[in-house]
PDB file of C-alpha atoms and ligand atoms in Angstrom:
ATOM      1  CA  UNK A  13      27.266-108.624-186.614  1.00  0.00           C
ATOM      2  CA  UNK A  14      27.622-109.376-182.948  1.00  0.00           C
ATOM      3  CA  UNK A  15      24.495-108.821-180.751  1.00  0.00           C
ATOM      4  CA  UNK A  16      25.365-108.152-176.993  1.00  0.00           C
ATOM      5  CA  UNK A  17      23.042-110.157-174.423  1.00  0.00           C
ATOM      6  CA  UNK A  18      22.838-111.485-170.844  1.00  0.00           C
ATOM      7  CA  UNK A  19      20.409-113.832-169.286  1.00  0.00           C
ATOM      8  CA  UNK A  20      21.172-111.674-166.138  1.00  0.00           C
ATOM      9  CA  UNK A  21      19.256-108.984-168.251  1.00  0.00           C
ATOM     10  CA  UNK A  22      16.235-109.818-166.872  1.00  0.00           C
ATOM     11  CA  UNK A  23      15.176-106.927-164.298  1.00  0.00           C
ATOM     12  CA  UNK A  24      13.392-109.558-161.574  1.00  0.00           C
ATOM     13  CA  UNK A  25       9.929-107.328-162.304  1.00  0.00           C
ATOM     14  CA  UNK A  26       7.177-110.389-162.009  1.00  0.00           C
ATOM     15  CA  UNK A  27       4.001-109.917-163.322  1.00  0.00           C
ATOM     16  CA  UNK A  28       4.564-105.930-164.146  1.00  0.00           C
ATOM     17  CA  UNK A  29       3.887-104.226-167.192  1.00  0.00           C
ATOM     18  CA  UNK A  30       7.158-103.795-168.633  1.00  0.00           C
ATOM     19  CA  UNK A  31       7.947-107.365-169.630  1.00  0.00           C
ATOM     20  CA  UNK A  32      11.350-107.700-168.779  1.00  0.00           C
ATOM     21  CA  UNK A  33      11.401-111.395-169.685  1.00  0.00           C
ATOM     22  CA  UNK A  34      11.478-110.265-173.288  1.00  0.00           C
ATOM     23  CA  UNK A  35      14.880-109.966-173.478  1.00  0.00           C
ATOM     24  CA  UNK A  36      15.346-113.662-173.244  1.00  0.00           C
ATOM     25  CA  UNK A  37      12.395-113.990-175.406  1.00  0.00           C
ATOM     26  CA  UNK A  38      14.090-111.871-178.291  1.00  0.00           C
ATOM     27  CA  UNK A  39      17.159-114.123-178.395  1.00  0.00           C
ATOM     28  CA  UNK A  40      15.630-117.344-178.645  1.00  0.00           C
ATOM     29  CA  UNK A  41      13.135-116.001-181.769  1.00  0.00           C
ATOM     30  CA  UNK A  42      16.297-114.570-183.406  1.00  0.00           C
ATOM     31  CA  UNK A  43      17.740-118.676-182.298  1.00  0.00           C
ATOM     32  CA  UNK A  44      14.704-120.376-183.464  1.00  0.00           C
ATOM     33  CA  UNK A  45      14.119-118.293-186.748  1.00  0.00           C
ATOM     34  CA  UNK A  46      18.119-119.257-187.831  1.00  0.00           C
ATOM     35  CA  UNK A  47      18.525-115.827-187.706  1.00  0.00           C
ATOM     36  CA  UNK A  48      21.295-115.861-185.890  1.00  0.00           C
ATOM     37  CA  UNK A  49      23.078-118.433-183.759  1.00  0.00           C
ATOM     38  CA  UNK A  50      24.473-119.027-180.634  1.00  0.00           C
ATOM     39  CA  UNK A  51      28.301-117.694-181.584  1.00  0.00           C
ATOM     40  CA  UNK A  52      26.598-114.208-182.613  1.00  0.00           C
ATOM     41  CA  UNK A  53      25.745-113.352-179.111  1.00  0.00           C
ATOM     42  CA  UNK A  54      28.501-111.875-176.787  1.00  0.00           C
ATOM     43  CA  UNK A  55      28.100-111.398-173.170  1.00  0.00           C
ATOM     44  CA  UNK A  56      29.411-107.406-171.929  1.00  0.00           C
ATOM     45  CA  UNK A  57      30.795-106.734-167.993  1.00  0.00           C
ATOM     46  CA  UNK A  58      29.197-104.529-166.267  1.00  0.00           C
ATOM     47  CA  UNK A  59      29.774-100.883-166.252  1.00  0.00           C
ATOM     48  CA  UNK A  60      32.199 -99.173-163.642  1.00  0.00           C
ATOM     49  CA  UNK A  61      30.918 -97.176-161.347  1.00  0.00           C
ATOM     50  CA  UNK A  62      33.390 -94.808-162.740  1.00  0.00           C
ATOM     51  CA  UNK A  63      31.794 -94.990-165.936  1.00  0.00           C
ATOM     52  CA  UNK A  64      28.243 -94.651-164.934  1.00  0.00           C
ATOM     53  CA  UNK A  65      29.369 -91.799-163.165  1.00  0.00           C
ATOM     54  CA  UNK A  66      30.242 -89.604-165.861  1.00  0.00           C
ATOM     55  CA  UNK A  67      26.791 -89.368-166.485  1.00  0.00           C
ATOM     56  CA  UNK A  68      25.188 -90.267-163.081  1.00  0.00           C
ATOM     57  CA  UNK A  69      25.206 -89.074-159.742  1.00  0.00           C
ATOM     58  CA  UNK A  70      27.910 -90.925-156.910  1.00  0.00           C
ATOM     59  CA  UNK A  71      25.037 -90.240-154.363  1.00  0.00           C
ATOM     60  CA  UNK A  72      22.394 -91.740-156.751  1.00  0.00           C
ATOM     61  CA  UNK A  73      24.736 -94.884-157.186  1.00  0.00           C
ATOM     62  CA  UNK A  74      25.266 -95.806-153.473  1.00  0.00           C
ATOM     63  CA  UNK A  75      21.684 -95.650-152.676  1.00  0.00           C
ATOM     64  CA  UNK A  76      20.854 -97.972-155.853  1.00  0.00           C
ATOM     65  CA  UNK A  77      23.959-100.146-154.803  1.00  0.00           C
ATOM     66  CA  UNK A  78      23.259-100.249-150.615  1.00  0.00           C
ATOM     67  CA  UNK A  79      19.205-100.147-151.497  1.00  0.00           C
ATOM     68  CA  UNK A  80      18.778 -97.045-149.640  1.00  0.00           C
ATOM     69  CA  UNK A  81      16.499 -95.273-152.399  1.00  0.00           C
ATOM     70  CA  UNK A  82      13.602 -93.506-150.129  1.00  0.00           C
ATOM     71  CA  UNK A  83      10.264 -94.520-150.756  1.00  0.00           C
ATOM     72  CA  UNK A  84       9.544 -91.931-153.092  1.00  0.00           C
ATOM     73  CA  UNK A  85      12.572 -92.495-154.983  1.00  0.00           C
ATOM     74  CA  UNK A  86      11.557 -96.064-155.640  1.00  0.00           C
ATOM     75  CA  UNK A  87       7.971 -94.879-156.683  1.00  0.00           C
ATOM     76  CA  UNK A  88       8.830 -93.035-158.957  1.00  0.00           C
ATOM     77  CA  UNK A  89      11.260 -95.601-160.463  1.00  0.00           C
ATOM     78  CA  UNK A  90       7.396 -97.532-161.145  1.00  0.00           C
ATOM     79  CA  UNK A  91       9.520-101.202-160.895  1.00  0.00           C
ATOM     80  CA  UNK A  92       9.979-102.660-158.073  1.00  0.00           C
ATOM     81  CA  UNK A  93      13.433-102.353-156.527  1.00  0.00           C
ATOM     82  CA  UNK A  94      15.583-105.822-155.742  1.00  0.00           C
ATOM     83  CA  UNK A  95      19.417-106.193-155.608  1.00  0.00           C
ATOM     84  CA  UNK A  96      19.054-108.026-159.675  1.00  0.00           C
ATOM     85  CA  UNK A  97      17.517-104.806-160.709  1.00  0.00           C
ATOM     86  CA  UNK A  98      20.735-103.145-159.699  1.00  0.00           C
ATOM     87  CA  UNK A  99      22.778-106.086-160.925  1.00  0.00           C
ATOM     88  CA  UNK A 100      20.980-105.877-164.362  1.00  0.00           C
ATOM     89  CA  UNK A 101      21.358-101.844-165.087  1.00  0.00           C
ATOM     90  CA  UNK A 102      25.013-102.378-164.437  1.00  0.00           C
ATOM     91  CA  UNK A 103      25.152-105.049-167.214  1.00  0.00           C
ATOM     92  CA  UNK A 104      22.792-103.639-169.988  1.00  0.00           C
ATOM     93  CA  UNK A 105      24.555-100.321-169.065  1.00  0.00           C
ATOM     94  CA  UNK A 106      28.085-102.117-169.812  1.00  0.00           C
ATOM     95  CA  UNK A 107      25.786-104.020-172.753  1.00  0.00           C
ATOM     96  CA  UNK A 108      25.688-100.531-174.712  1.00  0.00           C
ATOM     97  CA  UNK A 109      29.314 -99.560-174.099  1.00  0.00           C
ATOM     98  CA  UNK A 110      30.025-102.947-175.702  1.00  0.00           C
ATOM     99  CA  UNK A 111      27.844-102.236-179.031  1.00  0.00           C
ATOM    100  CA  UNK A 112      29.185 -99.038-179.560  1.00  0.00           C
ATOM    101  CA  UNK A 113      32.469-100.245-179.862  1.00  0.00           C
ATOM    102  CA  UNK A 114      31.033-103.377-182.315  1.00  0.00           C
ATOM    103  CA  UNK A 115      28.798-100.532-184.079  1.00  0.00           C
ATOM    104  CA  UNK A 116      32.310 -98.628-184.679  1.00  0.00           C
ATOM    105  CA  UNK A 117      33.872-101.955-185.726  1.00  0.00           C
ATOM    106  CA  UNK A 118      31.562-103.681-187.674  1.00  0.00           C
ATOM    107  CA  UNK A 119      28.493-100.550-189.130  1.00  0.00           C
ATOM    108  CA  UNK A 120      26.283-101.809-187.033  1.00  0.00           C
ATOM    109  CA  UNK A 121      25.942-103.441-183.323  1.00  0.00           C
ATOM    110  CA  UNK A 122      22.675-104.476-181.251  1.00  0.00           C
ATOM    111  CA  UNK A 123      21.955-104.418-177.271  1.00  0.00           C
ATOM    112  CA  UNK A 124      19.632-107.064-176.901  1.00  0.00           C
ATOM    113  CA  UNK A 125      18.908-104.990-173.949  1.00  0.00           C
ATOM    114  CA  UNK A 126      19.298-101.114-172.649  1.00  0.00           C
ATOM    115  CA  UNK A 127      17.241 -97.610-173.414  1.00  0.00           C
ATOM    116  CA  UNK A 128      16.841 -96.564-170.325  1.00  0.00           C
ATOM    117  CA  UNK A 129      15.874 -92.952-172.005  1.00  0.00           C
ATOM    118  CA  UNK A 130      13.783 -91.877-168.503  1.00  0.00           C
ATOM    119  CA  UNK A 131      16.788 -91.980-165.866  1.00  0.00           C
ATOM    120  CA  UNK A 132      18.163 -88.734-165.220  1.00  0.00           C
ATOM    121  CA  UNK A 133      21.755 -87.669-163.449  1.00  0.00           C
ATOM    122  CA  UNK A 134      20.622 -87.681-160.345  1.00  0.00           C
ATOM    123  CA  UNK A 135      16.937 -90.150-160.527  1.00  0.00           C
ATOM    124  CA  UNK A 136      15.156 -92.844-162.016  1.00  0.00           C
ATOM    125  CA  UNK A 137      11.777 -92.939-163.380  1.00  0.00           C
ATOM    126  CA  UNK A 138       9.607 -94.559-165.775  1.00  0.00           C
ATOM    127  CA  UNK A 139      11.147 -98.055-165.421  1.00  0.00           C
ATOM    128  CA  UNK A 140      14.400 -96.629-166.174  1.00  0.00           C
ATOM    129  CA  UNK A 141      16.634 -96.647-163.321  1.00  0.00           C
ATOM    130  CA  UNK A 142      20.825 -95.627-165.318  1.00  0.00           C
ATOM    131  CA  UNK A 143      20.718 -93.909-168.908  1.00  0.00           C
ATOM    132  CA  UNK A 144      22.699 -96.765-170.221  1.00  0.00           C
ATOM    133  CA  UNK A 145      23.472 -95.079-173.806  1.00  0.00           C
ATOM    134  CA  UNK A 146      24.420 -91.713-172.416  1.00  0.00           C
ATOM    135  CA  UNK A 147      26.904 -93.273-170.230  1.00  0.00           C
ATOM    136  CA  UNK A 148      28.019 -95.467-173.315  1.00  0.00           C
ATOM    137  CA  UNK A 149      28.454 -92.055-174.982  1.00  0.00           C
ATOM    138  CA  UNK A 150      30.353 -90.450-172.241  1.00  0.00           C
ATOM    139  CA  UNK A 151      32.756 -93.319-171.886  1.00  0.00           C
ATOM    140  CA  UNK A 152      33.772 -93.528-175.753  1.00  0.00           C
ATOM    141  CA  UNK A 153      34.135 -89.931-175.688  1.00  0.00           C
ATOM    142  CA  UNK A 154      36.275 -89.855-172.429  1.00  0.00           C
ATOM    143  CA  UNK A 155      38.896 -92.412-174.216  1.00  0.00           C
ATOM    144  CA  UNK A 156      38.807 -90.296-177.519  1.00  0.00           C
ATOM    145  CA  UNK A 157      36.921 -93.362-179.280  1.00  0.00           C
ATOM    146  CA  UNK A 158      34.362 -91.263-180.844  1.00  0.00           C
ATOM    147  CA  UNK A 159      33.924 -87.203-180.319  1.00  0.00           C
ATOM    148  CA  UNK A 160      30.307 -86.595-181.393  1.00  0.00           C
ATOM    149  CA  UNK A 161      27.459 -88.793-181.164  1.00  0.00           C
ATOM    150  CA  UNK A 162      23.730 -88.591-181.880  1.00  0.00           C
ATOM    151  CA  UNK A 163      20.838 -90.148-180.448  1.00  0.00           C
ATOM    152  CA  UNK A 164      17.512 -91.074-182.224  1.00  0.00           C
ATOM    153  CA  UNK A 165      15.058 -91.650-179.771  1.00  0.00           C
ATOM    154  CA  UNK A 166      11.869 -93.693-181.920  1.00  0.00           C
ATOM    155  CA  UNK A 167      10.484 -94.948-178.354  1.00  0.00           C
ATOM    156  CA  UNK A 168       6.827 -93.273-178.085  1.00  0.00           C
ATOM    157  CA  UNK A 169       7.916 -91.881-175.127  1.00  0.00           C
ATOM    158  CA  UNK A 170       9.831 -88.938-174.982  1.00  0.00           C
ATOM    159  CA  UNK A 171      13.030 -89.018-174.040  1.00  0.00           C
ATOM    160  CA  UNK A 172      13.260 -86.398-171.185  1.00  0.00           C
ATOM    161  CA  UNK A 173      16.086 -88.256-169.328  1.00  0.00           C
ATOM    162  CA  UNK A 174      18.833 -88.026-172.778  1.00  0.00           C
ATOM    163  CA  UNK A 175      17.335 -84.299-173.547  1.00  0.00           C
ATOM    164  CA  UNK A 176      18.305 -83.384-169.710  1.00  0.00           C
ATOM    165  CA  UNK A 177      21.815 -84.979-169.615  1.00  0.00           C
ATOM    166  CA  UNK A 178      22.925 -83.527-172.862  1.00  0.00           C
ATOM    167  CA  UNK A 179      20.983 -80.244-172.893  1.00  0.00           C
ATOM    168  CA  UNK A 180      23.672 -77.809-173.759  1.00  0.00           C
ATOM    169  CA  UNK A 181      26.257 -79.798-174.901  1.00  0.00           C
ATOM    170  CA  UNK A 182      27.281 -78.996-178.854  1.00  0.00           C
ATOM    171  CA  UNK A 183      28.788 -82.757-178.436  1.00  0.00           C
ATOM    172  CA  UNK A 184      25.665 -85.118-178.725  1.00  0.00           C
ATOM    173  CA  UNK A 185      22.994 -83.783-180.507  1.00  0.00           C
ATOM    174  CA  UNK A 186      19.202 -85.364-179.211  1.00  0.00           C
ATOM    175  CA  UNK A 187      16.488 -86.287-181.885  1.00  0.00           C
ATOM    176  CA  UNK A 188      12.711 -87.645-180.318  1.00  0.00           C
ATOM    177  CA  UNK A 189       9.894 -88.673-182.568  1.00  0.00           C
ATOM    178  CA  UNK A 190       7.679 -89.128-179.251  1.00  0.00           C
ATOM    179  CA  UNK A 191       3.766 -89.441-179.015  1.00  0.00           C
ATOM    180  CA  UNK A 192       3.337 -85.254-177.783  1.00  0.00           C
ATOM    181  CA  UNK A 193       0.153 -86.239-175.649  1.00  0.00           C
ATOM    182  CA  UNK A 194       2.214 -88.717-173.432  1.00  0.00           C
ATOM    183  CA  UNK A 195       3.900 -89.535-170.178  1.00  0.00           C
ATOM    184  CA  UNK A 196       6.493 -87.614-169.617  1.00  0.00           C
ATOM    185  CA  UNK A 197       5.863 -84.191-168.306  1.00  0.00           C
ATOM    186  CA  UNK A 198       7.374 -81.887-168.561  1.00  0.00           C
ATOM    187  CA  UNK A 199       9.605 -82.586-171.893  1.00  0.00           C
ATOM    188  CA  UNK A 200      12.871 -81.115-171.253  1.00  0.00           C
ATOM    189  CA  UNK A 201      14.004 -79.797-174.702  1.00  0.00           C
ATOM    190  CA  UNK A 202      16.163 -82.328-177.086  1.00  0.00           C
ATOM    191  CA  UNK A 203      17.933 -80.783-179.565  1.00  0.00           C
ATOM    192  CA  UNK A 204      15.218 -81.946-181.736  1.00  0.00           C
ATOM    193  CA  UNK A 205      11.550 -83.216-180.731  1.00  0.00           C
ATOM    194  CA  UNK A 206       8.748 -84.501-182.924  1.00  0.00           C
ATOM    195  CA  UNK A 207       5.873 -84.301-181.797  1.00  0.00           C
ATOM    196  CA  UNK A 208       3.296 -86.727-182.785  1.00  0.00           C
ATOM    197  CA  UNK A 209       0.002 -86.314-182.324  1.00  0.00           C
ATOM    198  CA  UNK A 210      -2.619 -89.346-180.961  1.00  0.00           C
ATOM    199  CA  UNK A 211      -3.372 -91.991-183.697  1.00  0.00           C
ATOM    200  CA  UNK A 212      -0.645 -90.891-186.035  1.00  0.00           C
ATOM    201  CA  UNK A 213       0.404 -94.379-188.247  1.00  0.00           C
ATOM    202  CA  UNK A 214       2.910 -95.645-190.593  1.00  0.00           C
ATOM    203  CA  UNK A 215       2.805 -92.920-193.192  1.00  0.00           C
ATOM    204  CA  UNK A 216       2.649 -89.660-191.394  1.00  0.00           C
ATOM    205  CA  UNK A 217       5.069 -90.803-189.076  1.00  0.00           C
ATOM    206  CA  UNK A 218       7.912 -92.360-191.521  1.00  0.00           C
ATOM    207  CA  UNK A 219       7.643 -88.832-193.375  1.00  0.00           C
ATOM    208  CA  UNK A 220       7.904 -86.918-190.139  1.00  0.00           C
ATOM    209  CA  UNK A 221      11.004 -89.338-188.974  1.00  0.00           C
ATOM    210  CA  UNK A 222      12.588 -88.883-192.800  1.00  0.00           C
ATOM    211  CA  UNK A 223      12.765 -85.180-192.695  1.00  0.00           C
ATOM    212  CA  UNK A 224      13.618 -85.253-189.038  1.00  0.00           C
ATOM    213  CA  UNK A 225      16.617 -87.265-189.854  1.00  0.00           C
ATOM    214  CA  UNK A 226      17.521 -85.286-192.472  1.00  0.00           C
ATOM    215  CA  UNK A 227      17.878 -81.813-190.979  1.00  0.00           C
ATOM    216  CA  UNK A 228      19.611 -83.813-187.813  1.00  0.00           C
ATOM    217  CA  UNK A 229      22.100 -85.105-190.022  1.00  0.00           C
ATOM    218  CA  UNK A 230      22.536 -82.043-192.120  1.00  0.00           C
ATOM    219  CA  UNK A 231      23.207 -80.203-188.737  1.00  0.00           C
ATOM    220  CA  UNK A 232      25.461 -82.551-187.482  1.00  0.00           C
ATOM    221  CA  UNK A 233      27.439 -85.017-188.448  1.00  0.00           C
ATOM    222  CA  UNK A 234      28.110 -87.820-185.433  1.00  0.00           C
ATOM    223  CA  UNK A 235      30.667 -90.326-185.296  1.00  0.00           C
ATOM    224  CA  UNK A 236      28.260 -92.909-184.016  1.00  0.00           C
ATOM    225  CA  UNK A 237      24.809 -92.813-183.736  1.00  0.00           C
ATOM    226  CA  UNK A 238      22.681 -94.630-181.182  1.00  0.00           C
ATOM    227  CA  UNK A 239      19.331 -95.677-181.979  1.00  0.00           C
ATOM    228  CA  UNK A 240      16.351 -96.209-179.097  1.00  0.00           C
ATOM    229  CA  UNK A 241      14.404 -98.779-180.856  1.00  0.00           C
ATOM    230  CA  UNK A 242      11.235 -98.789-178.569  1.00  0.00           C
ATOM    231  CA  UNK A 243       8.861-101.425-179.895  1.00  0.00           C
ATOM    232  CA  UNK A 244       6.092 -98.518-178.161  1.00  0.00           C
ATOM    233  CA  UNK A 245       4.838 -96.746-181.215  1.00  0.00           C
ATOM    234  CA  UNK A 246       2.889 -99.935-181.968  1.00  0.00           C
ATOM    235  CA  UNK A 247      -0.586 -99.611-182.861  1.00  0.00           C
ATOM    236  CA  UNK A 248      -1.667-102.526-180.016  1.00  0.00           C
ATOM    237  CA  UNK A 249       0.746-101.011-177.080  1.00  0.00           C
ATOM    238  CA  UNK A 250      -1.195-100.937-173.804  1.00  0.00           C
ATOM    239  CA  UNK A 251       1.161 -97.483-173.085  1.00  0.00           C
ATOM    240  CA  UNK A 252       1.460 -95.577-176.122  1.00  0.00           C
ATOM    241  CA  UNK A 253      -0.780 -94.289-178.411  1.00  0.00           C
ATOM    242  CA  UNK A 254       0.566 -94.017-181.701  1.00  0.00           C
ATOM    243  CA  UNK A 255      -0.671 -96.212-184.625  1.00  0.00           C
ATOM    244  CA  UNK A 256       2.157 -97.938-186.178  1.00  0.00           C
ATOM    245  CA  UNK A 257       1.874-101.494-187.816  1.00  0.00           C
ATOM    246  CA  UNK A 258       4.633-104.112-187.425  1.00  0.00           C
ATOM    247  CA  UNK A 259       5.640-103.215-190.947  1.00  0.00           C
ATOM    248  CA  UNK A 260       5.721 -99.635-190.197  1.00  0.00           C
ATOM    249  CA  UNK A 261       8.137-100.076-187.506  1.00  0.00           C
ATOM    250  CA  UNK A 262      10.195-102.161-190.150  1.00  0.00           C
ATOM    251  CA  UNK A 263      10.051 -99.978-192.405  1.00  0.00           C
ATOM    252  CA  UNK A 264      10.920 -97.540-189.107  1.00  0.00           C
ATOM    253  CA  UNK A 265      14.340 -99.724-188.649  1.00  0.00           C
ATOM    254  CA  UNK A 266      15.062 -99.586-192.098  1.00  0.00           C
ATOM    255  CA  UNK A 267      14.409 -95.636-192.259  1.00  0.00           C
ATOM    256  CA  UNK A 268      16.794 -94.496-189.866  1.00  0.00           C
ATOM    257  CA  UNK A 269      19.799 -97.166-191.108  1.00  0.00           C
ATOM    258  CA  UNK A 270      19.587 -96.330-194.442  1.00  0.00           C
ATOM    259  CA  UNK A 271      20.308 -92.569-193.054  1.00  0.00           C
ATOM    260  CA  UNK A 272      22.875 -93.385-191.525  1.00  0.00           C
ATOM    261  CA  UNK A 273      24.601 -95.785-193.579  1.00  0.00           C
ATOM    262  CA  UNK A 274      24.219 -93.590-196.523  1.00  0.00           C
ATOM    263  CA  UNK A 275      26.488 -90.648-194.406  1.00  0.00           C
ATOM    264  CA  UNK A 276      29.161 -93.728-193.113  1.00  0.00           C
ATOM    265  CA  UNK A 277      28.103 -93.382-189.917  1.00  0.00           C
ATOM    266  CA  UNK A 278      27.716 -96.346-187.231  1.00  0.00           C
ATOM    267  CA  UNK A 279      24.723 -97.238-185.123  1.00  0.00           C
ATOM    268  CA  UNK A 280      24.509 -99.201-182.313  1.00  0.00           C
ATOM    269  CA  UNK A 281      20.744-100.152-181.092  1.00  0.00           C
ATOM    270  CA  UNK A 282      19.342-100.269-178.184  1.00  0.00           C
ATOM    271  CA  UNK A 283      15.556-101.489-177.164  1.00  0.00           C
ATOM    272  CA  UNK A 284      13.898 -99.056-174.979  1.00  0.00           C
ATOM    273  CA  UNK A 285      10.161 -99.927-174.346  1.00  0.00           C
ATOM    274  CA  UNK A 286       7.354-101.881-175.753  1.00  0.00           C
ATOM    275  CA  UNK A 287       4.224-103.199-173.605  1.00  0.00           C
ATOM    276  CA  UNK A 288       1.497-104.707-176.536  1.00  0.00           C
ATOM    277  CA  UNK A 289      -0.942-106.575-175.451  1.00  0.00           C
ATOM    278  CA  UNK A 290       0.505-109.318-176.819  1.00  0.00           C
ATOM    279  CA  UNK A 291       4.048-110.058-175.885  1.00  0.00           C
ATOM    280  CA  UNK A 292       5.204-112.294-179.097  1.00  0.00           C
ATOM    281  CA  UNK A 293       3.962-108.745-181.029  1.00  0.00           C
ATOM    282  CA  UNK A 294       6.986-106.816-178.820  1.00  0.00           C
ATOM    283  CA  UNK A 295       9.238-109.832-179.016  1.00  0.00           C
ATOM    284  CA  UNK A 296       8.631-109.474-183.159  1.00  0.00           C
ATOM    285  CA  UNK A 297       9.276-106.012-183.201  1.00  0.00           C
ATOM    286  CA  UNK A 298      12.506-106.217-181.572  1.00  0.00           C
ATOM    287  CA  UNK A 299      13.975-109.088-183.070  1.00  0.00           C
ATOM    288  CA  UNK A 300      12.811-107.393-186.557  1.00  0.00           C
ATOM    289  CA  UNK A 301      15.222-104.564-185.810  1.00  0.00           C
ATOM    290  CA  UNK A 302      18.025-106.476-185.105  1.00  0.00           C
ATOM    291  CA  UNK A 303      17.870-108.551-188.047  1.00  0.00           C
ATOM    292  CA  UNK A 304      17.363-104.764-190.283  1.00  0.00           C
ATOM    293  CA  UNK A 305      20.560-103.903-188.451  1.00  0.00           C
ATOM    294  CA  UNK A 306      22.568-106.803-189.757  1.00  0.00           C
ATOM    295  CA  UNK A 307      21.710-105.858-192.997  1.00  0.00           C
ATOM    296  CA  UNK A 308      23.822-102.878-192.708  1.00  0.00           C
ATOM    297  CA  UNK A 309      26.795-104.099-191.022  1.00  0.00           C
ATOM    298  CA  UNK A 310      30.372-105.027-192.633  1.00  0.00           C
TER     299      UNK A 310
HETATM  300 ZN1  LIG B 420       8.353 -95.995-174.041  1.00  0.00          ZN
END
């Protein structure tokens, strides 16, 4: 299994909360633990602009690409706005086109990067500036690659940007297992939410996620299925307030690839959040679900 990774990942944030340096910090952990080596990682082009705009806004891309977002429009972005930001959403964006197709290919395929769940058609917000994995979606369905995808959001924050861009459309169905008591507001509808409620841990959750799954997959039946990995639900994350242990969120990976693998269906990962206190406790949780994912590929 092939994971897809650029050094040019790395959003330029400084000292911020979202720890954009992680994504270098995932690689070399999955390098250091023999995990994987350096042949297993695969560097994706960017997006076209033609992609990104079947899901985004041409307006909305020349500001980003000229830096003429008004001040507002940055603020509410909460990351500071340089010309590698840009650079970087473009890659990760082209990152999850790139494991969908190795998901399709190989069971299984893993952006070391991506899950931008907050940007909507026409904004950013929430550290998420392009909806990577909806424009991913858009472009395998526009060649005829795939015709019906899912999305299973496990980031604790909803994901309101996915839930608007597909609202509607009998194509891509929308599962969130979300913290309920969380940024953001309002939740546009997916076409399945889960609301947790504070403090909920490993066991409530898993069941809640299991029977989630279930009736997702009994109501539809995707040809690829992309999984938001956010490392967020964890019990020591400084923005979410869910209760899960780092086996939990194992057990979390495991959960929704043994759904999926069990119906044939591919999955190709993406990261999302994750902001613990301590940042080897995100890098863990990510590299953890990459390594789950290898278990089910070819
Ligand atoms: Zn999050």
């Amino acid at each position: 299994m092939k994971l897809v990774y650029s050094d040019r990942y790395d959003l330029n944030l400084g000292n911020h909360v979202f720890p954009s340096i992680k994504y270098r910090l995932v690689k070399e952990k999955l390098l250091h633990d023999g995990l994987f080596s350096a042949e297993d990682f695969v560097e994706p082009p960017p997006a076209s602009d033609d992609d990104i705009a079947l899901v985004h806004h041409r307006e909305y891309l020349r500001k980003l690409q000229t830096g003429k977002l008004s001040y507002l429009e940055v603020l509410r972005l909460e990351v500071p706005y340089s010309p590698e930001l840009v650079r970087a959403m473009w890659l990760c964006t082209g990152g999850s086109i790139l494991a969908g197709r190795l998901a399709l290919k190989d069971g299984a395929g893993v952006n070391v990067g991506g899950g931008f769940h907050h940007a909507f058609p026409d904004h950013g917000e929430g550290f998420c500036v392009l909806n990577d994995f909806s424009v991913a979606i858009r472009r395998l369905q526009k060649e005829g690659t795939i015709e019906r995808a899912m999305t299973v959001d496990c980031d604790v924050h909803q994901g309101n940007g996915t839930a608007a861009i597909f609202g509607g459309d009998h194509t891509v169905y929308t599962l969130s297992i979300h913290q309920e008591n969380n940024y953001p507001y309002p939740k546009p509808p997916s076409s399945l939410d889960l609301n947790m409620a504070d403090g909920v841990g490993d066991e409530e959750y898993l069941e809640e996620l299991a029977k989630g799954l279930d009736k997702a997959l009994a109501e539809f039946t995707p040809d690829l299925i992309y999984y938001i990995a956010g490392a967020d639900p964890y019990r020591d994350d400084q923005l979410g307030g869910l209760k899960l242990s780092l086996e939990g969120l194992e057990r979390r990976d495991r959960l929704v690839f043994e759904k999926a693998h069990a119906r044939n269906i591919p999955v190709a990962v993406t990261l999302a959040g994750g902001y613990a206190r301590q940042l080897e406790d995100t890098v863990q949780i990510h590299a953890t679900t990459a390594r789950v994912a290898r278990e089910f590929a070819k």
